[in-house]
PDB file of C-alpha atoms and ligand atoms in Angstrom:
ATOM      1  CA  MET U 215      10.583   9.646  13.592  1.00 89.00           C
ATOM      2  CA  ALA U 216       6.753   8.827  11.930  1.00 98.00           C
ATOM      3  CA  VAL U 217       5.395  12.058  10.252  1.00 98.00           C
ATOM      4  CA  ILE U 218       1.612  12.509  12.235  1.00 98.00           C
ATOM      5  CA  LEU U 219      -0.650  11.130   9.249  1.00 99.00           C
ATOM      6  CA  ASP U 220      -3.362  14.707  11.014  1.00 98.00           C
ATOM      7  CA  GLY U 221      -6.406  13.506  10.412  1.00 98.00           C
ATOM      8  CA  ALA U 222      -8.259  16.268  11.723  1.00 98.00           C
ATOM      9  CA  LYS U 223      -6.721  18.395   9.941  1.00 98.00           C
ATOM     10  CA  VAL U 224      -7.283  17.279   6.717  1.00 98.00           C
ATOM     11  CA  ALA U 225     -10.780  16.260   7.133  1.00 98.00           C
ATOM     12  CA  GLY U 226     -11.435  20.387   8.213  1.00 98.00           C
ATOM     13  CA  GLU U 227     -10.104  20.743   4.719  1.00 98.00           C
ATOM     14  CA  ILE U 228     -12.398  18.560   3.228  1.00 98.00           C
ATOM     15  CA  LYS U 229     -15.741  19.894   5.003  1.00 98.00           C
ATOM     16  CA  GLN U 230     -14.229  23.632   3.773  1.00 98.00           C
ATOM     17  CA  GLU U 231     -14.566  21.971   0.260  1.00 98.00           C
ATOM     18  CA  ILE U 232     -17.207  20.816   0.412  1.00 98.00           C
ATOM     19  CA  ARG U 233     -19.295  23.904   1.705  1.00 98.00           C
ATOM     20  CA  LYS U 234     -17.931  26.412  -0.873  1.00 98.00           C
ATOM     21  CA  LYS U 235     -18.995  23.429  -3.807  1.00 98.00           C
ATOM     22  CA  VAL U 236     -22.535  23.617  -1.752  1.00 98.00           C
ATOM     23  CA  ASP U 237     -22.750  27.011  -2.119  1.00 97.00           C
ATOM     24  CA  MET U 238     -21.663  27.719  -5.602  1.00 97.00           C
ATOM     25  CA  LEU U 239     -23.874  24.760  -6.415  1.00 96.00           C
ATOM     26  CA  LEU U 240     -26.727  26.852  -4.187  1.00 96.00           C
ATOM     27  CA  GLU U 241     -25.851  29.953  -6.445  1.00 96.00           C
ATOM     28  CA  ALA U 242     -25.866  27.750  -9.647  1.00 93.00           C
ATOM     29  CA  ASP U 243     -28.958  26.258  -9.622  1.00 87.00           C
ATOM     30  CA  TYR U 244     -30.163  24.181  -6.743  1.00 91.00           C
ATOM     31  CA  ALA U 245     -33.559  24.438  -4.986  1.00 92.00           C
ATOM     32  CA  ARG U 246     -31.956  23.628  -1.714  1.00 97.00           C
ATOM     33  CA  ARG U 247     -28.976  22.341   0.760  1.00 97.00           C
ATOM     34  CA  PRO U 248     -28.019  18.651   0.720  1.00 98.00           C
ATOM     35  CA  HIS U 249     -30.157  16.627   3.817  1.00 98.00           C
ATOM     36  CA  LEU U 250     -28.999  13.382   6.068  1.00 98.00           C
ATOM     37  CA  SER U 251     -31.306  12.280   7.885  1.00 99.00           C
ATOM     38  CA  VAL U 252     -30.156   9.922  10.646  1.00 98.00           C
ATOM     39  CA  ILE U 253     -31.903   7.581  12.654  1.00 98.00           C
ATOM     40  CA  LEU U 254     -31.024   6.831  16.409  1.00 98.00           C
ATOM     41  CA  VAL U 255     -32.573   3.830  17.790  1.00 98.00           C
ATOM     42  CA  GLY U 256     -31.971   3.613  21.910  1.00 98.00           C
ATOM     43  CA  GLU U 257     -29.634   5.349  23.984  1.00 96.00           C
ATOM     44  CA  ASN U 258     -26.307   3.546  23.621  1.00 97.00           C
ATOM     45  CA  PRO U 259     -23.883   6.517  25.069  1.00 96.00           C
ATOM     46  CA  ALA U 260     -21.279   6.143  22.575  1.00 94.00           C
ATOM     47  CA  SER U 261     -23.727   5.817  19.468  1.00 97.00           C
ATOM     48  CA  GLN U 262     -25.482   9.513  20.912  1.00 97.00           C
ATOM     49  CA  VAL U 263     -21.868  11.491  20.225  1.00 96.00           C
ATOM     50  CA  TYR U 264     -21.286   9.935  17.344  1.00 96.00           C
ATOM     51  CA  VAL U 265     -24.908  11.381  15.719  1.00 98.00           C
ATOM     52  CA  ARG U 266     -23.823  14.554  17.811  1.00 98.00           C
ATOM     53  CA  GLY U 267     -20.337  14.602  15.676  1.00 97.00           C
ATOM     54  CA  LYS U 268     -22.378  14.395  12.419  1.00 98.00           C
ATOM     55  CA  GLU U 269     -24.800  17.169  13.071  1.00 98.00           C
ATOM     56  CA  ARG U 270     -21.412  19.282  14.277  1.00 98.00           C
ATOM     57  CA  ASP U 271     -20.241  17.986  10.982  1.00 98.00           C
ATOM     58  CA  CYS U 272     -23.351  18.965   9.006  1.00 98.00           C
ATOM     59  CA  GLN U 273     -23.227  22.383   9.512  1.00 98.00           C
ATOM     60  CA  GLU U 274     -19.796  22.953   9.072  1.00 98.00           C
ATOM     61  CA  CYS U 275     -20.735  21.722   5.444  1.00 98.00           C
ATOM     62  CA  GLY U 276     -24.058  23.996   4.612  1.00 98.00           C
ATOM     63  CA  PHE U 277     -26.033  20.390   5.137  1.00 98.00           C
ATOM     64  CA  SER U 278     -29.761  20.312   6.595  1.00 98.00           C
ATOM     65  CA  GLN U 279     -30.414  17.923   9.135  1.00 98.00           C
ATOM     66  CA  GLU U 280     -32.414  15.892  11.437  1.00 98.00           C
ATOM     67  CA  THR U 281     -32.210  13.215  13.944  1.00 98.00           C
ATOM     68  CA  ILE U 282     -35.025  11.032  13.856  1.00 98.00           C
ATOM     69  CA  ARG U 283     -34.485   9.728  17.446  1.00 98.00           C
ATOM     70  CA  LEU U 284     -36.536   6.016  18.567  1.00 98.00           C
ATOM     71  CA  PRO U 285     -37.953   4.623  21.788  1.00 98.00           C
ATOM     72  CA  ALA U 286     -34.840   1.026  22.460  1.00 98.00           C
ATOM     73  CA  ASP U 287     -37.642  -0.607  22.473  1.00 97.00           C
ATOM     74  CA  THR U 288     -38.752   0.433  19.192  1.00 98.00           C
ATOM     75  CA  GLY U 289     -40.331  -2.751  16.783  1.00 97.00           C
ATOM     76  CA  ARG U 290     -38.873  -4.073  12.985  1.00 97.00           C
ATOM     77  CA  GLY U 291     -42.243  -2.017  11.358  1.00 97.00           C
ATOM     78  CA  THR U 292     -41.846   1.149  13.070  1.00 98.00           C
ATOM     79  CA  LEU U 293     -38.293   1.163  12.010  1.00 98.00           C
ATOM     80  CA  LEU U 294     -38.949   0.146   8.407  1.00 98.00           C
ATOM     81  CA  ASP U 295     -42.181   2.726   8.327  1.00 98.00           C
ATOM     82  CA  THR U 296     -39.238   5.608   8.879  1.00 98.00           C
ATOM     83  CA  ILE U 297     -36.646   4.200   6.077  1.00 98.00           C
ATOM     84  CA  ASN U 298     -39.898   3.862   4.466  1.00 98.00           C
ATOM     85  CA  ARG U 299     -40.739   7.703   4.612  1.00 98.00           C
ATOM     86  CA  LEU U 300     -37.184   9.139   4.247  1.00 98.00           C
ATOM     87  CA  ASN U 301     -36.819   6.902   0.851  1.00 98.00           C
ATOM     88  CA  ASP U 302     -39.921   8.457  -0.744  1.00 98.00           C
ATOM     89  CA  ASN U 303     -39.239  11.997   0.806  1.00 98.00           C
ATOM     90  CA  PRO U 304     -37.350  13.568  -2.084  1.00 97.00           C
ATOM     91  CA  GLY U 305     -36.105  16.370   0.387  1.00 97.00           C
ATOM     92  CA  VAL U 306     -33.417  13.428   2.179  1.00 98.00           C
ATOM     93  CA  ASP U 307     -31.003  12.596   0.280  1.00 98.00           C
ATOM     94  CA  GLY U 308     -28.732  10.415   3.044  1.00 98.00           C
ATOM     95  CA  ILE U 309     -29.959   8.119   5.303  1.00 98.00           C
ATOM     96  CA  LEU U 310     -28.410   6.450   8.146  1.00 98.00           C
ATOM     97  CA  VAL U 311     -28.848   4.321  10.343  1.00 98.00           C
ATOM     98  CA  GLN U 312     -27.111   4.865  13.480  1.00 98.00           C
ATOM     99  CA  LEU U 313     -25.468   0.998  14.816  1.00 97.00           C
ATOM    100  CA  PRO U 314     -25.517  -0.906  17.066  1.00 96.00           C
ATOM    101  CA  LEU U 315     -29.634  -1.297  16.668  1.00 98.00           C
ATOM    102  CA  PRO U 316     -31.021  -2.293  19.959  1.00 97.00           C
ATOM    103  CA  LYS U 317     -31.114  -5.879  20.815  1.00 94.00           C
ATOM    104  CA  GLY U 318     -33.928  -7.991  18.732  1.00 93.00           C
ATOM    105  CA  LEU U 319     -33.472  -6.238  16.238  1.00 97.00           C
ATOM    106  CA  ASP U 320     -31.398  -7.030  12.377  1.00 96.00           C
ATOM    107  CA  GLU U 321     -28.860  -4.910  11.661  1.00 96.00           C
ATOM    108  CA  TRP U 322     -28.034  -5.685   8.231  1.00 93.00           C
ATOM    109  CA  ALA U 323     -31.745  -6.618   7.372  1.00 95.00           C
ATOM    110  CA  MET U 324     -33.089  -2.749   8.259  1.00 97.00           C
ATOM    111  CA  LEU U 325     -29.857  -1.600   6.454  1.00 97.00           C
ATOM    112  CA  GLU U 326     -30.892  -3.496   3.184  1.00 98.00           C
ATOM    113  CA  GLU U 327     -34.521  -1.721   3.171  1.00 98.00           C
ATOM    114  CA  ILE U 328     -32.674   1.932   2.619  1.00 98.00           C
ATOM    115  CA  LEU U 329     -32.773   2.897  -0.742  1.00 98.00           C
ATOM    116  CA  PRO U 330     -29.158   2.203  -2.864  1.00 98.00           C
ATOM    117  CA  THR U 331     -29.133   5.847  -4.074  1.00 98.00           C
ATOM    118  CA  LYS U 332     -29.411   6.936  -0.553  1.00 98.00           C
ATOM    119  CA  ASP U 333     -26.838   4.308   2.145  1.00 98.00           C
ATOM    120  CA  VAL U 334     -24.256   7.008   2.727  1.00 98.00           C
ATOM    121  CA  ASP U 335     -22.653   4.351   4.861  1.00 98.00           C
ATOM    122  CA  CYS U 336     -22.739   1.784   1.917  1.00 98.00           C
ATOM    123  CA  PHE U 337     -23.898  -1.012   3.377  1.00 98.00           C
ATOM    124  CA  HIS U 338     -26.582  -1.924   1.717  1.00 98.00           C
ATOM    125  CA  PRO U 339     -25.348  -5.163  -0.366  1.00 98.00           C
ATOM    126  CA  LEU U 340     -25.791  -3.071  -4.168  1.00 98.00           C
ATOM    127  CA  ASN U 341     -23.325  -0.947  -2.772  1.00 98.00           C
ATOM    128  CA  VAL U 342     -21.174  -3.708  -1.354  1.00 98.00           C
ATOM    129  CA  GLY U 343     -21.597  -5.681  -4.155  1.00 98.00           C
ATOM    130  CA  LYS U 344     -19.901  -2.260  -6.790  1.00 98.00           C
ATOM    131  CA  VAL U 345     -17.292  -1.902  -3.793  1.00 98.00           C
ATOM    132  CA  ALA U 346     -16.088  -5.637  -4.238  1.00 97.00           C
ATOM    133  CA  ILE U 347     -16.418  -5.128  -8.022  1.00 96.00           C
ATOM    134  CA  GLY U 348     -14.747  -2.342  -8.172  1.00 95.00           C
ATOM    135  CA  THR U 349     -17.739  -0.267  -9.840  1.00 95.00           C
ATOM    136  CA  PRO U 350     -18.651   2.131  -6.587  1.00 96.00           C
ATOM    137  CA  GLU U 351     -21.342   4.693  -6.421  1.00 96.00           C
ATOM    138  CA  PHE U 352     -20.489   5.427  -2.499  1.00 98.00           C
ATOM    139  CA  VAL U 353     -17.393   3.897  -0.368  1.00 98.00           C
ATOM    140  CA  PRO U 354     -17.847   3.203   2.773  1.00 98.00           C
ATOM    141  CA  CYS U 355     -16.480   5.866   5.255  1.00 98.00           C
ATOM    142  CA  THR U 356     -13.790   4.630   6.955  1.00 98.00           C
ATOM    143  CA  PRO U 357     -11.861   2.515   4.443  1.00 98.00           C
ATOM    144  CA  LYS U 358     -12.603   5.678   2.091  1.00 98.00           C
ATOM    145  CA  GLY U 359     -11.011   7.799   5.157  1.00 98.00           C
ATOM    146  CA  VAL U 360      -7.722   5.969   5.395  1.00 99.00           C
ATOM    147  CA  MET U 361      -7.409   6.104   1.351  1.00 98.00           C
ATOM    148  CA  ARG U 362      -8.445   9.465   1.638  1.00 98.00           C
ATOM    149  CA  LEU U 363      -5.648   9.900   3.831  1.00 98.00           C
ATOM    150  CA  LEU U 364      -2.502   8.405   2.133  1.00 99.00           C
ATOM    151  CA  LEU U 365      -3.652   9.814  -0.646  1.00 98.00           C
ATOM    152  CA  GLU U 366      -3.199  13.346   0.902  1.00 98.00           C
ATOM    153  CA  TYR U 367      -0.104  12.483   2.533  1.00 98.00           C
ATOM    154  CA  GLY U 368       1.307  10.922  -0.798  1.00 98.00           C
ATOM    155  CA  ILE U 369       1.757   7.483  -0.021  1.00 99.00           C
ATOM    156  CA  PRO U 370       2.010   4.918  -2.768  1.00 98.00           C
ATOM    157  CA  VAL U 371       0.155   2.133  -2.233  1.00 99.00           C
ATOM    158  CA  ALA U 372       0.782  -0.103  -5.369  1.00 98.00           C
ATOM    159  CA  GLY U 373       2.587  -2.981  -4.967  1.00 98.00           C
ATOM    160  CA  LYS U 374       3.038  -2.559  -1.445  1.00 99.00           C
ATOM    161  CA  ASN U 375       2.665  -4.572   1.132  1.00 99.00           C
ATOM    162  CA  CYS U 376      -0.704  -4.447   3.264  1.00 99.00           C
ATOM    163  CA  VAL U 377      -1.575  -6.032   6.336  1.00 99.00           C
ATOM    164  CA  VAL U 378      -5.451  -5.121   7.630  1.00 99.00           C
ATOM    165  CA  LEU U 379      -6.505  -6.457  10.539  1.00 98.00           C
ATOM    166  CA  GLY U 380      -9.936  -7.366  11.411  1.00 98.00           C
ATOM    167  CA  ARG U 381     -12.509  -8.542   8.965  1.00 98.00           C
ATOM    168  CA  SER U 382     -15.603  -6.643   9.922  1.00 97.00           C
ATOM    169  CA  ASN U 383     -18.238  -5.848   6.981  1.00 96.00           C
ATOM    170  CA  ILE U 384     -17.595  -1.633   7.929  1.00 96.00           C
ATOM    171  CA  VAL U 385     -14.010  -1.394   7.867  1.00 98.00           C
ATOM    172  CA  GLY U 386     -11.992  -4.490   7.178  1.00 98.00           C
ATOM    173  CA  LYS U 387     -13.714  -6.071   4.472  1.00 98.00           C
ATOM    174  CA  PRO U 388     -13.966  -2.609   1.801  1.00 98.00           C
ATOM    175  CA  MET U 389     -10.376  -1.591   2.992  1.00 98.00           C
ATOM    176  CA  ALA U 390      -8.531  -5.092   2.202  1.00 98.00           C
ATOM    177  CA  GLN U 391     -11.492  -4.068  -1.505  1.00 98.00           C
ATOM    178  CA  LEU U 392     -10.247  -0.727  -1.347  1.00 98.00           C
ATOM    179  CA  LEU U 393      -5.875  -1.326  -0.790  1.00 98.00           C
ATOM    180  CA  THR U 394      -6.629  -4.498  -3.141  1.00 98.00           C
ATOM    181  CA  ALA U 395      -8.091  -2.273  -5.768  1.00 97.00           C
ATOM    182  CA  ALA U 396      -5.179   0.199  -5.672  1.00 98.00           C
ATOM    183  CA  ASP U 397      -2.875  -2.338  -6.795  1.00 98.00           C
ATOM    184  CA  GLY U 398      -1.447  -3.055  -2.713  1.00 98.00           C
ATOM    185  CA  THR U 399      -0.610  -6.679  -2.242  1.00 98.00           C
ATOM    186  CA  VAL U 400      -3.050  -7.229   0.624  1.00 98.00           C
ATOM    187  CA  SER U 401      -3.409  -9.631   3.841  1.00 98.00           C
ATOM    188  CA  LEU U 402      -6.532  -9.368   5.756  1.00 98.00           C
ATOM    189  CA  CYS U 403      -6.090 -11.027   8.981  1.00 98.00           C
ATOM    190  CA  HIS U 404      -8.354 -11.927  11.464  1.00 98.00           C
ATOM    191  CA  SER U 405      -8.886 -13.209  15.241  1.00 97.00           C
ATOM    192  CA  LYS U 406      -8.339 -16.786  14.043  1.00 98.00           C
ATOM    193  CA  THR U 407      -5.338 -15.791  12.040  1.00 98.00           C
ATOM    194  CA  GLU U 408      -1.726 -17.777  13.059  1.00 98.00           C
ATOM    195  CA  ASN U 409       1.062 -15.866  13.047  1.00 98.00           C
ATOM    196  CA  LEU U 410       0.389 -12.928  12.805  1.00 98.00           C
ATOM    197  CA  GLU U 411       3.301 -11.096  13.391  1.00 98.00           C
ATOM    198  CA  ALA U 412       4.707 -12.290  11.087  1.00 98.00           C
ATOM    199  CA  PHE U 413       2.074 -10.993   8.582  1.00 98.00           C
ATOM    200  CA  THR U 414       2.445  -7.533  10.395  1.00 98.00           C
ATOM    201  CA  ARG U 415       6.292  -7.479  10.183  1.00 98.00           C
ATOM    202  CA  ASN U 416       5.752  -7.742   6.786  1.00 98.00           C
ATOM    203  CA  ALA U 417       3.612  -4.781   6.070  1.00 99.00           C
ATOM    204  CA  ASP U 418       4.631  -1.834   4.821  1.00 99.00           C
ATOM    205  CA  ILE U 419       0.923  -0.305   5.310  1.00 99.00           C
ATOM    206  CA  LEU U 420      -0.704  -1.826   8.124  1.00 99.00           C
ATOM    207  CA  VAL U 421      -4.672  -1.093   8.910  1.00 99.00           C
ATOM    208  CA  SER U 422      -5.871  -2.453  12.523  1.00 98.00           C
ATOM    209  CA  ALA U 423      -9.405  -1.819  13.164  1.00 98.00           C
ATOM    210  CA  VAL U 424      -9.840  -4.672  16.106  1.00 98.00           C
ATOM    211  CA  GLY U 425     -10.182  -2.900  18.791  1.00 97.00           C
ATOM    212  CA  LYS U 426      -7.822  -4.250  21.143  1.00 97.00           C
ATOM    213  CA  ALA U 427      -5.859  -1.921  22.919  1.00 97.00           C
ATOM    214  CA  GLY U 428      -1.845  -2.091  23.328  1.00 96.00           C
ATOM    215  CA  LEU U 429      -2.673  -5.015  20.302  1.00 97.00           C
ATOM    216  CA  ILE U 430       0.506  -4.001  18.366  1.00 98.00           C
ATOM    217  CA  THR U 431       3.642  -3.508  19.731  1.00 98.00           C
ATOM    218  CA  ALA U 432       7.179  -2.109  18.111  1.00 98.00           C
ATOM    219  CA  ASP U 433       8.223  -5.945  18.029  1.00 98.00           C
ATOM    220  CA  MET U 434       5.405  -6.515  15.338  1.00 98.00           C
ATOM    221  CA  VAL U 435       6.323  -2.924  13.006  1.00 98.00           C
ATOM    222  CA  LYS U 436       8.471  -3.113   9.970  1.00 98.00           C
ATOM    223  CA  GLU U 437      10.815  -0.110  10.002  1.00 98.00           C
ATOM    224  CA  SER U 438       9.871   2.476   8.025  1.00 98.00           C
ATOM    225  CA  ALA U 439       6.506   1.141   7.926  1.00 99.00           C
ATOM    226  CA  VAL U 440       2.878   3.308   7.069  1.00 99.00           C
ATOM    227  CA  VAL U 441       0.456   2.893  10.376  1.00 99.00           C
ATOM    228  CA  VAL U 442      -2.873   3.275  10.339  1.00 99.00           C
ATOM    229  CA  ASP U 443      -4.623   2.785  13.405  1.00 98.00           C
ATOM    230  CA  VAL U 444      -8.978   2.452  13.229  1.00 98.00           C
ATOM    231  CA  ALA U 445      -9.719   1.438  16.185  1.00 97.00           C
ATOM    232  CA  MET U 446     -10.945   3.521  19.441  1.00 95.00           C
ATOM    233  CA  ASN U 447     -10.789   2.341  22.177  1.00 95.00           C
ATOM    234  CA  ARG U 448     -10.814   3.214  26.364  1.00 92.00           C
ATOM    235  CA  GLY U 449      -6.985   1.894  27.692  1.00 90.00           C
ATOM    236  CA  ALA U 450      -6.169   0.931  31.224  1.00 89.00           C
ATOM    237  CA  ASP U 451      -5.613   4.723  32.429  1.00 92.00           C
ATOM    238  CA  GLY U 452      -9.603   5.409  31.059  1.00 92.00           C
ATOM    239  CA  LYS U 453      -7.970   7.660  27.768  1.00 94.00           C
ATOM    240  CA  LEU U 454      -8.904   6.896  23.942  1.00 95.00           C
ATOM    241  CA  CYS U 455      -6.534   4.827  22.138  1.00 97.00           C
ATOM    242  CA  GLY U 456      -6.211   2.622  19.145  1.00 98.00           C
ATOM    243  CA  ASP U 457      -5.032  -0.727  18.548  1.00 98.00           C
ATOM    244  CA  VAL U 458      -1.047   0.637  18.612  1.00 98.00           C
ATOM    245  CA  ASP U 459       0.870   1.301  21.278  1.00 97.00           C
ATOM    246  CA  PHE U 460       1.542   4.301  19.973  1.00 97.00           C
ATOM    247  CA  LYS U 461       4.338   5.413  22.076  1.00 97.00           C
ATOM    248  CA  SER U 462       6.713   2.422  20.583  1.00 98.00           C
ATOM    249  CA  VAL U 463       5.855   2.374  17.556  1.00 98.00           C
ATOM    250  CA  GLU U 464       6.075   5.901  15.921  1.00 98.00           C
ATOM    251  CA  PRO U 465       9.532   6.298  16.159  1.00 98.00           C
ATOM    252  CA  LYS U 466      10.000   3.125  14.324  1.00 98.00           C
ATOM    253  CA  ALA U 467       6.891   4.353  11.619  1.00 98.00           C
ATOM    254  CA  SER U 468       7.436   6.351   8.607  1.00 98.00           C
ATOM    255  CA  TYR U 469       4.021   8.001   8.970  1.00 99.00           C
ATOM    256  CA  ILE U 470       0.954   6.700  11.932  1.00 99.00           C
ATOM    257  CA  THR U 471      -1.842   7.991  12.450  1.00 98.00           C
ATOM    258  CA  PRO U 472      -3.077   9.370  16.386  1.00 98.00           C
ATOM    259  CA  VAL U 473      -5.823   8.008  17.683  1.00 98.00           C
ATOM    260  CA  PRO U 474      -7.867  10.643  18.713  1.00 97.00           C
ATOM    261  CA  GLY U 475      -7.117  12.561  15.736  1.00 98.00           C
ATOM    262  CA  GLY U 476      -6.565  10.505  12.667  1.00 98.00           C
ATOM    263  CA  ILE U 477      -9.268   8.552  11.114  1.00 98.00           C
ATOM    264  CA  GLY U 478     -12.363   9.651  13.100  1.00 97.00           C
ATOM    265  CA  PRO U 479     -12.499  12.678  11.752  1.00 98.00           C
ATOM    266  CA  MET U 480     -12.173  11.743   8.273  1.00 98.00           C
ATOM    267  CA  THR U 481     -14.678   8.548   9.017  1.00 98.00           C
ATOM    268  CA  ARG U 482     -17.121  11.473   9.574  1.00 98.00           C
ATOM    269  CA  ALA U 483     -15.423  13.799   6.650  1.00 98.00           C
ATOM    270  CA  MET U 484     -16.295  10.816   4.218  1.00 98.00           C
ATOM    271  CA  LEU U 485     -19.640  10.553   5.364  1.00 98.00           C
ATOM    272  CA  MET U 486     -20.559  14.210   4.501  1.00 98.00           C
ATOM    273  CA  GLU U 487     -19.280  13.833   1.015  1.00 98.00           C
ATOM    274  CA  ASN U 488     -21.112  10.825   0.183  1.00 98.00           C
ATOM    275  CA  VAL U 489     -23.963  13.127   1.222  1.00 98.00           C
ATOM    276  CA  LEU U 490     -22.808  15.962  -1.407  1.00 98.00           C
ATOM    277  CA  ARG U 491     -22.609  12.961  -3.989  1.00 98.00           C
ATOM    278  CA  ALA U 492     -25.784  12.079  -3.541  1.00 98.00           C
ATOM    279  CA  TRP U 493     -27.130  14.923  -3.465  1.00 97.00           C
ATOM    280  CA  GLU U 494     -25.570  16.102  -6.636  1.00 94.00           C
ATOM    281  CA  ALA U 495     -25.709  13.022  -8.855  1.00 89.00           C
ATOM    282  CA  PHE U 496     -29.529  11.623  -7.401  1.00 73.00           C
TER     283      PHE U 496
HETATM  284  N1  GUN J 634     -21.671   2.721  14.344  1.00 91.12           N
HETATM  285  C1  GUN J 634     -20.248   2.709  14.697  1.00 91.12           C
HETATM  286  N2  GUN J 634     -19.745   2.833  13.234  1.00 91.12           N
HETATM  287  C2  GUN J 634     -20.119   3.504  12.081  1.00 91.12           C
HETATM  288  C3  GUN J 634     -20.754   4.160  11.189  1.00 91.12           C
HETATM  289  O1  GUN J 634     -19.716   3.879  10.361  1.00 91.12           O
HETATM  290  N3  GUN J 634     -22.234   3.872  10.741  1.00 91.12           N
HETATM  291  C4  GUN J 634     -23.628   3.756  11.930  1.00 91.12           C
HETATM  292  N4  GUN J 634     -24.040   3.354  10.635  1.00 91.12           N
HETATM  293  N5  GUN J 634     -23.232   3.613  12.176  1.00 91.12           N
HETATM  294  C5  GUN J 634     -21.968   3.561  12.949  1.00 91.12           C
END
């Protein structure tokens, strides 16, 4: 039986700590609350759910927050103007452009326009580079949430075989960098990896961020591995699930994240930490 890595519980505790810190600093000499501005372009249903979650998190942490909703046919110029207005506003600590953007808007070009000191997603090339060389200002929320959850449960990374599945800029690549920085021995696997099982079966820590329900079955997992499922999929039964076949893998693992209630809430708590950091630091 594996220990369940209870991201929902840990995230709740982190948000309470943030709230305490905000109250304390407001009582000292901080003039205003931390502020997060979210830009949501179009009507993507999943994005709307995610943004509502961020709005709730900000409330829980005692932050002020606004969501700027723009129509799906918003042009590059309007979006750039919106970002620049927030860049110039000293009352805004963090700016988050919810992804995906509608077709026609170049996501990474837009994200480059966010002031690096307000880039709480850690998507700006300057911040990405700082993570890569090991001197981060911000750390991207999902991989940061994975590292924090491992830390909270006292799971060592140094010297361990860490296998990351998925090489996205948002999760897989920075995940591999953070595990490397923590002295893990890291393999970054992806859709072209040959003999994937040879990697996963050797993993002491397996992090899956692919987006394919049922991808990881018990025969692919080493006995007593730590299994972290970053994905959020809909299974054939319509229920939310990750990449890992939880039922068969859980008895073999030493620790495992549930989906939902694992990395999702941790990602959101880490966003709140990044906003807090922006407010404190800049
Ligand atoms: N859409 C899905 N994940 C993310 C994220 O981490 N940040 C933003 N801005 N949009 C997303």
